Amino acid sequence: IQLIVQKTYGKYIINKAEKIIVCNELVKNWINKPEKTIFLHNAVDIKLFKKTKKENKIKLRKKYNLPLDKPIVIFVGRLVEKKGFTKLFEARDKDYFILFVGDGEVPENMQNQENTKFMSGQSQDKLSELYSLSDVFCLPSVNEGFPLTILEAMACGLPIITTDHEGYD
């Protein structure tokens, strides 16, 4: 469906636009309209998304009723197949806890499972807290540009686990 929209209505919009702002080289190359394309680097508010101290991490885990004794892996993104959240869910283990943050329908077989929690989309303030209480960020997505969530996690000092995708270099 996405390809159909891109090749029809999307193509029409791109042709009619005076200027197109992109934040990804792959998208810029895909659009292939250098005369009207402006490249703008993605960025995050580093006053909001920043490293935190261990004491604050513990305090935040208590606030959100999350485990104090296990590493927390956080996924932030829409709950759609291309984001790879099902791959991460299948990788769950008793030795760590996976926190899924994002809008979308949680499949019934993933609800109320041990060592996982799903939270709907959050405000930027709460999202920065959720990154701060986590130990690792994981985004096993396919077919997208460089997501803002990776920059947010990096600003919070989290190690990143993601797919090998040319846009993530």
Backbone as JSON, one array per atom type, in Angstrom:
{
  "sequence": "IQLIVQKTYGKYIINKAEKIIVCNELVKNWINKPEKTIFLHNAVDIKLFKKTKKENKIKLRKKYNLPLDKPIVIFVGRLVEKKGFTKLFEARDKDYFILFVGDGEVPENMQNQENTKFMSGQSQDKLSELYSLSDVFCLPSVNEGFPLTILEAMACGLPIITTDHEGYD",
  "N": [[0.84, -1.19, 0.0], [1.95, 1.22, 0.81], [3.88, 1.63, -1.19], [2.22, 1.94, -3.44], [0.9, 4.32, -2.79], [3.12, 6.05, -2.7], [3.97, 6.01, -5.38], [1.86, 7.13, -6.71], [-0.06, 9.28, -5.5], [1.91, 10.36, -3.83], [3.98, 10.91, -5.66], [2.7, 12.87, -7.19], [2.41, 14.93, -5.26], [5.12, 15.51, -4.69], [5.97, 16.46, -7.18], [4.41, 18.79, -7.4], [5.24, 20.34, -5.26], [6.98, 23.23, -4.06], [9.31, 23.36, -2.52], [11.14, 20.78, -0.86], [11.74, 19.35, 2.17], [14.1, 17.28, 3.59], [15.46, 14.8, 5.82], [17.26, 12.85, 5.45], [19.66, 11.23, 3.56], [19.14, 9.06, 1.86], [16.41, 9.33, 1.29], [16.47, 11.81, 0.06], [17.93, 11.16, -2.25], [16.16, 9.31, -3.35], [13.91, 10.88, -3.93], [15.0, 12.53, -5.85], [15.08, 15.2, -6.86], [16.97, 17.52, -6.99], [16.96, 20.3, -7.34], [14.88, 21.31, -5.86], [15.08, 20.26, -3.34], [15.84, 20.36, 0.09], [18.24, 19.68, 2.47], [18.05, 18.81, 5.81], [19.48, 18.25, 8.84], [18.53, 15.76, 11.19], [17.66, 16.3, 14.62], [17.91, 16.47, 18.23], [16.62, 17.63, 21.38], [19.03, 18.29, 23.52], [18.99, 19.15, 26.1], [16.82, 18.03, 27.2], [16.89, 15.29, 26.45], [19.21, 13.4, 27.81], [22.12, 12.01, 29.49], [21.76, 10.18, 32.56], [22.07, 9.86, 36.15], [22.78, 6.96, 38.21], [21.21, 6.88, 40.55], [18.98, 8.39, 39.84], [18.0, 6.82, 37.78], [17.11, 4.55, 39.18], [15.12, 5.73, 40.76], [13.34, 6.55, 38.74], [12.62, 4.06, 37.65], [11.18, 3.0, 39.78], [9.08, 4.85, 39.84], [7.73, 4.23, 37.43], [7.08, 1.63, 37.92], [8.85, -0.51, 37.21], [11.26, -3.17, 36.75], [13.93, -3.34, 39.15], [16.08, -4.93, 39.25], [16.95, -5.97, 36.83], [18.43, -5.61, 33.58], [17.09, -3.15, 31.35], [15.7, -3.13, 28.2], [14.84, -0.89, 25.76], [12.36, -0.16, 23.36], [11.35, 2.15, 21.02], [8.84, 3.32, 19.07], [6.4, 3.2, 16.4], [4.01, 0.57, 16.59], [4.32, -1.28, 14.27], [4.86, -3.58, 11.59], [7.21, -3.01, 10.02], [8.89, -1.73, 11.78], [9.93, -3.71, 13.33], [9.22, -4.66, 15.87], [8.1, -7.1, 16.58], [10.15, -8.91, 16.16], [11.91, -8.2, 18.2], [10.29, -8.77, 20.4], [10.13, -11.55, 20.18], [12.68, -12.16, 20.94], [12.73, -12.03, 23.65], [13.66, -12.65, 27.09], [14.35, -14.21, 30.25], [16.39, -12.92, 31.55], [16.46, -10.2, 31.09], [14.47, -7.2, 30.73], [11.96, -6.03, 28.53], [10.88, -2.99, 27.32], [8.34, -1.66, 25.52], [7.55, 1.15, 23.73], [5.15, 2.97, 22.2], [2.68, 3.84, 19.73], [-0.07, 1.91, 18.54], [-1.57, -1.28, 17.81], [-1.35, -3.79, 20.2], [-0.55, -7.06, 19.67], [-2.61, -9.83, 20.61], [-1.3, -12.15, 21.59], [0.99, -11.07, 22.65], [0.34, -9.61, 24.82], [0.45, -8.96, 28.32], [2.72, -10.52, 28.96], [5.46, -12.09, 30.59], [8.31, -10.24, 31.67], [8.05, -8.18, 29.84], [6.66, -5.05, 28.75], [4.16, -2.96, 27.45], [3.71, 0.33, 26.45], [1.71, 3.08, 25.53], [2.24, 5.77, 23.14], [4.18, 8.55, 24.35], [4.57, 11.74, 26.03], [7.17, 14.12, 25.26], [8.66, 14.74, 27.58], [8.08, 12.56, 29.34], [8.98, 10.51, 27.72], [11.73, 11.02, 27.62], [12.35, 10.36, 30.24], [11.81, 7.61, 30.2], [13.74, 6.65, 28.42], [15.92, 7.28, 30.03], [15.7, 5.56, 32.24], [16.35, 3.19, 31.15], [18.63, 0.64, 29.85], [19.6, -0.21, 27.39], [18.99, 0.55, 23.97], [16.87, -0.67, 21.46], [16.14, -1.15, 18.09], [14.93, -2.95, 15.73], [14.34, -2.38, 12.96], [13.26, -2.22, 9.48], [13.72, -0.84, 6.22], [13.56, 2.13, 6.4], [14.32, 5.62, 7.0], [16.82, 7.41, 8.85], [15.91, 7.1, 12.03], [14.54, 9.37, 14.45], [14.41, 8.41, 17.02], [16.72, 6.91, 17.47], [18.67, 8.91, 17.7], [17.69, 10.21, 19.99], [18.01, 8.19, 21.92], [20.8, 7.9, 21.8], [21.58, 10.42, 22.73], [20.87, 10.11, 25.35], [22.78, 8.45, 26.21], [22.63, 5.73, 25.73], [23.54, 2.43, 24.69], [23.18, 1.27, 21.33], [21.2, -1.01, 19.58], [20.56, -2.09, 16.45], [19.27, -2.74, 13.15], [21.36, -3.66, 10.35], [21.6, -1.23, 8.28], [21.84, 0.84, 5.48], [21.14, 3.53, 5.83], [21.64, 4.06, 8.46], [24.27, 4.52, 8.98]],
  "CA": [[0.0, 0.0, 0.0], [2.85, 2.37, 0.88], [4.47, 1.83, -2.52], [1.18, 2.46, -4.32], [0.71, 5.73, -2.44], [4.33, 6.78, -3.12], [4.06, 6.1, -6.84], [0.72, 7.86, -7.26], [-0.31, 10.54, -4.81], [3.2, 10.88, -3.38], [4.66, 11.47, -6.83], [1.99, 14.09, -7.51], [2.76, 15.93, -4.25], [6.52, 15.88, -4.9], [6.04, 17.28, -8.4], [3.74, 20.08, -7.17], [5.88, 21.07, -4.16], [8.03, 24.2, -4.39], [10.5, 22.91, -1.8], [10.97, 19.53, -0.12], [12.74, 19.25, 3.23], [14.37, 15.89, 3.97], [16.49, 14.67, 6.86], [17.89, 11.58, 5.18], [20.27, 11.2, 2.22], [18.47, 8.07, 1.02], [15.16, 9.94, 0.83], [16.86, 12.87, -0.89], [18.28, 10.5, -3.51], [14.95, 8.67, -3.87], [13.08, 11.94, -4.52], [15.73, 12.89, -7.08], [14.72, 16.55, -7.31], [17.94, 18.35, -6.28], [16.66, 21.73, -7.47], [13.87, 21.73, -4.88], [15.27, 19.53, -2.1], [16.67, 20.96, 1.13], [18.62, 18.68, 3.47], [18.08, 19.33, 7.17], [19.84, 17.16, 9.75], [17.68, 15.46, 12.34], [18.29, 16.76, 15.87], [17.12, 16.31, 19.45], [16.85, 18.6, 22.45], [19.96, 17.64, 24.45], [18.68, 19.55, 27.47], [15.78, 17.1, 27.62], [17.41, 13.93, 26.27], [20.59, 13.44, 28.31], [22.5, 10.93, 30.41], [21.29, 10.36, 33.92], [22.83, 9.15, 37.18], [22.2, 5.7, 38.65], [20.17, 7.14, 41.55], [17.8, 8.84, 39.12], [17.5, 5.65, 37.05], [16.37, 3.75, 40.15], [13.93, 6.51, 41.1], [12.42, 6.49, 37.59], [12.09, 2.7, 37.55], [10.15, 2.9, 40.81], [7.95, 5.68, 39.38], [7.0, 3.53, 36.37], [6.87, 0.26, 38.38], [9.66, -1.37, 36.36], [12.23, -3.94, 37.56], [15.17, -2.71, 39.61], [17.13, -5.95, 39.27], [17.24, -6.49, 35.49], [18.64, -4.61, 32.53], [15.9, -2.83, 30.58], [15.87, -2.83, 26.79], [13.71, -0.07, 25.34], [12.01, 0.0, 21.96], [10.46, 3.3, 20.85], [8.4, 3.41, 17.68], [5.06, 2.7, 16.14], [3.93, -0.88, 16.61], [4.04, -1.75, 12.92], [5.8, -4.64, 11.21], [8.5, -2.53, 9.51], [9.73, -1.31, 12.91], [10.58, -4.91, 13.86], [8.95, -4.9, 17.29], [7.83, -8.52, 16.8], [11.46, -9.58, 16.27], [12.41, -7.95, 19.55], [9.44, -9.52, 21.32], [10.53, -12.96, 20.09], [14.0, -12.3, 21.56], [12.62, -11.81, 25.1], [14.38, -13.62, 27.91], [14.18, -13.95, 31.69], [17.53, -12.16, 32.08], [16.28, -8.77, 30.87], [13.09, -6.73, 30.59], [11.81, -5.22, 27.32], [9.86, -1.96, 27.4], [7.91, -1.21, 24.2], [6.85, 2.43, 23.83], [4.7, 3.41, 20.89], [1.27, 3.67, 19.41], [-0.42, 0.79, 17.67], [-2.27, -2.37, 18.49], [-0.51, -4.85, 20.74], [-1.17, -8.35, 19.37], [-3.1, -10.51, 21.81], [-0.3, -13.08, 22.11], [2.08, -10.32, 23.29], [-0.18, -8.91, 25.99], [0.63, -9.53, 29.66], [3.8, -11.51, 28.98], [6.5, -11.85, 31.59], [9.51, -9.52, 31.25], [7.75, -7.19, 28.81], [5.59, -4.09, 29.03], [3.82, -2.07, 26.35], [3.16, 1.64, 26.83], [1.37, 3.87, 24.35], [3.11, 6.93, 22.92], [4.36, 9.4, 25.52], [5.05, 13.11, 25.82], [8.64, 14.19, 25.19], [9.19, 14.69, 28.95], [8.01, 11.18, 29.83], [9.84, 9.69, 26.86], [13.12, 11.18, 28.08], [12.48, 9.57, 31.48], [11.83, 6.18, 29.85], [15.1, 6.37, 27.93], [16.86, 7.41, 31.14], [15.64, 4.4, 33.14], [16.72, 2.01, 30.37], [20.05, 0.31, 29.72], [19.93, -0.45, 25.98], [17.94, 0.87, 23.01], [16.85, -1.63, 20.35], [15.2, -0.86, 17.01], [15.25, -3.87, 14.64], [13.47, -2.02, 11.85], [13.71, -2.36, 8.09], [13.13, 0.06, 5.23], [13.22, 3.49, 6.8], [15.46, 6.52, 7.09], [17.48, 7.42, 10.16], [14.86, 7.56, 12.93], [14.85, 10.29, 15.55], [14.54, 7.64, 18.26], [18.13, 6.53, 17.65], [19.36, 10.09, 18.22], [17.24, 10.42, 21.38], [18.68, 7.18, 22.75], [22.22, 8.24, 21.86], [21.72, 11.59, 23.61], [20.71, 9.62, 26.72], [23.94, 7.62, 26.5], [22.32, 4.3, 25.63], [24.05, 1.65, 23.56], [22.14, 1.09, 20.31], [21.15, -2.25, 18.79], [19.63, -1.89, 15.34], [19.59, -3.52, 11.96], [22.41, -3.15, 9.48], [20.87, -0.54, 7.21], [22.73, 1.88, 4.97], [20.75, 4.84, 6.32], [22.02, 4.21, 9.86], [25.71, 4.76, 9.1]],
  "C": [[0.88, 1.25, 0.0], [3.46, 2.66, -0.48], [3.46, 2.41, -3.51], [0.98, 3.95, -4.07], [1.91, 6.56, -2.91], [4.36, 7.01, -4.62], [2.91, 6.87, -7.47], [0.61, 9.23, -6.59], [0.99, 11.18, -4.33], [3.97, 11.54, -4.51], [4.03, 12.8, -7.24], [2.38, 15.22, -6.55], [4.19, 16.43, -4.45], [6.66, 16.78, -6.13], [5.44, 18.67, -8.22], [4.44, 20.94, -6.11], [6.92, 22.05, -4.69], [9.35, 23.78, -3.78], [10.15, 21.65, -1.03], [12.1, 19.46, 0.9], [12.87, 17.78, 3.62], [15.45, 15.87, 5.04], [17.24, 13.35, 6.68], [18.4, 11.59, 3.74], [19.57, 10.21, 1.3], [17.16, 8.63, 0.46], [15.45, 11.02, -0.2], [17.18, 12.25, -2.26], [17.06, 9.85, -4.16], [14.05, 9.71, -4.55], [13.67, 12.42, -5.83], [15.25, 14.21, -7.7], [15.68, 17.54, -6.62], [17.64, 19.85, -6.31], [15.64, 22.2, -6.44], [14.02, 21.05, -3.52], [16.24, 20.25, -1.17], [16.96, 19.87, 2.16], [18.75, 19.34, 4.83], [18.37, 18.17, 8.1], [18.82, 17.0, 10.86], [18.4, 15.91, 13.6], [17.35, 16.51, 17.04], [17.51, 17.39, 20.45], [17.74, 17.94, 23.51], [19.83, 18.16, 25.89], [17.63, 18.61, 28.05], [16.27, 15.66, 27.56], [18.89, 13.95, 26.63], [20.85, 12.26, 29.23], [21.99, 11.25, 31.8], [22.17, 9.55, 34.88], [22.06, 7.92, 37.64], [21.06, 5.91, 39.65], [18.87, 7.56, 40.87], [17.17, 7.69, 38.34], [16.65, 4.78, 37.97], [15.06, 4.44, 40.52], [12.88, 6.43, 39.98], [11.83, 5.09, 37.42], [11.0, 2.47, 38.58], [8.9, 3.67, 40.37], [7.09, 4.94, 38.36], [6.77, 2.04, 36.7], [7.57, -0.75, 37.46], [10.74, -2.04, 37.2], [13.48, -3.14, 37.92], [16.36, -3.65, 39.42], [17.48, -6.53, 37.91], [17.58, -5.34, 34.55], [17.34, -4.4, 31.76], [16.31, -2.43, 29.17], [14.63, -2.05, 26.37], [13.59, -0.03, 23.83], [11.07, 1.2, 21.91], [10.13, 3.4, 19.37], [6.98, 2.92, 17.54], [5.08, 1.17, 16.12], [3.42, -1.38, 15.26], [5.16, -2.7, 12.51], [7.17, -4.11, 10.8], [9.43, -2.03, 10.61], [10.39, -2.49, 13.61], [10.28, -5.23, 15.31], [8.65, -6.37, 17.57], [9.13, -9.32, 16.91], [12.03, -9.41, 17.67], [11.59, -8.73, 20.57], [9.86, -10.99, 21.35], [11.89, -13.21, 20.75], [13.94, -12.13, 23.08], [13.24, -12.97, 25.86], [14.19, -13.25, 29.38], [15.28, -13.06, 32.26], [17.44, -10.66, 31.86], [14.81, -8.47, 30.64], [13.01, -5.86, 29.34], [10.62, -4.28, 27.5], [9.57, -1.47, 25.98], [7.11, 0.07, 24.38], [6.45, 2.87, 22.43], [3.24, 3.14, 20.67], [1.08, 2.52, 18.43], [-1.08, -0.29, 18.49], [-1.28, -3.44, 18.92], [-1.21, -6.18, 20.43], [-1.52, -9.1, 20.66], [-2.06, -11.45, 22.43], [0.87, -12.39, 22.8], [1.63, -9.61, 24.56], [0.11, -9.69, 27.27], [1.66, -10.65, 29.72], [4.85, -11.1, 30.01], [7.7, -11.15, 30.94], [9.3, -8.58, 30.07], [6.66, -6.25, 29.3], [5.41, -3.22, 27.8], [3.21, -0.8, 26.91], [2.84, 2.39, 25.54], [2.33, 5.05, 24.25], [3.09, 7.89, 24.1], [4.76, 10.81, 25.12], [6.58, 13.07, 25.78], [9.27, 14.11, 26.58], [9.2, 13.26, 29.48], [8.91, 10.26, 29.01], [11.3, 9.81, 27.29], [13.35, 10.42, 29.38], [12.59, 8.08, 31.16], [13.18, 5.78, 29.25], [16.08, 6.34, 29.12], [16.84, 6.21, 32.08], [16.09, 3.12, 32.46], [18.24, 1.83, 30.29], [20.51, 0.17, 28.27], [18.72, -0.03, 25.14], [18.02, -0.13, 21.87], [15.76, -1.24, 19.35], [15.55, -1.75, 15.81], [14.42, -3.62, 13.39], [14.12, -2.27, 10.49], [13.06, -1.26, 7.28], [12.66, 1.4, 5.79], [14.5, 4.33, 6.83], [16.11, 6.4, 8.46], [16.5, 7.97, 11.19], [15.37, 8.44, 14.06], [15.07, 9.53, 16.85], [15.98, 7.2, 18.52], [18.92, 7.71, 18.2], [18.98, 10.38, 19.67], [17.95, 9.46, 22.32], [20.17, 7.48, 22.89], [22.47, 9.42, 22.8], [21.61, 11.19, 25.07], [21.84, 8.66, 27.1], [23.69, 6.13, 26.4], [23.07, 3.65, 24.48], [22.89, 1.35, 22.61], [22.3, -0.28, 19.66], [20.12, -2.0, 17.7], [20.06, -2.75, 14.17], [20.71, -2.87, 11.17], [21.73, -2.55, 8.25], [21.72, 0.65, 6.77], [22.39, 3.27, 5.46], [21.19, 5.11, 7.75], [23.5, 4.51, 10.06], [25.98, 6.1, 9.76]]
}
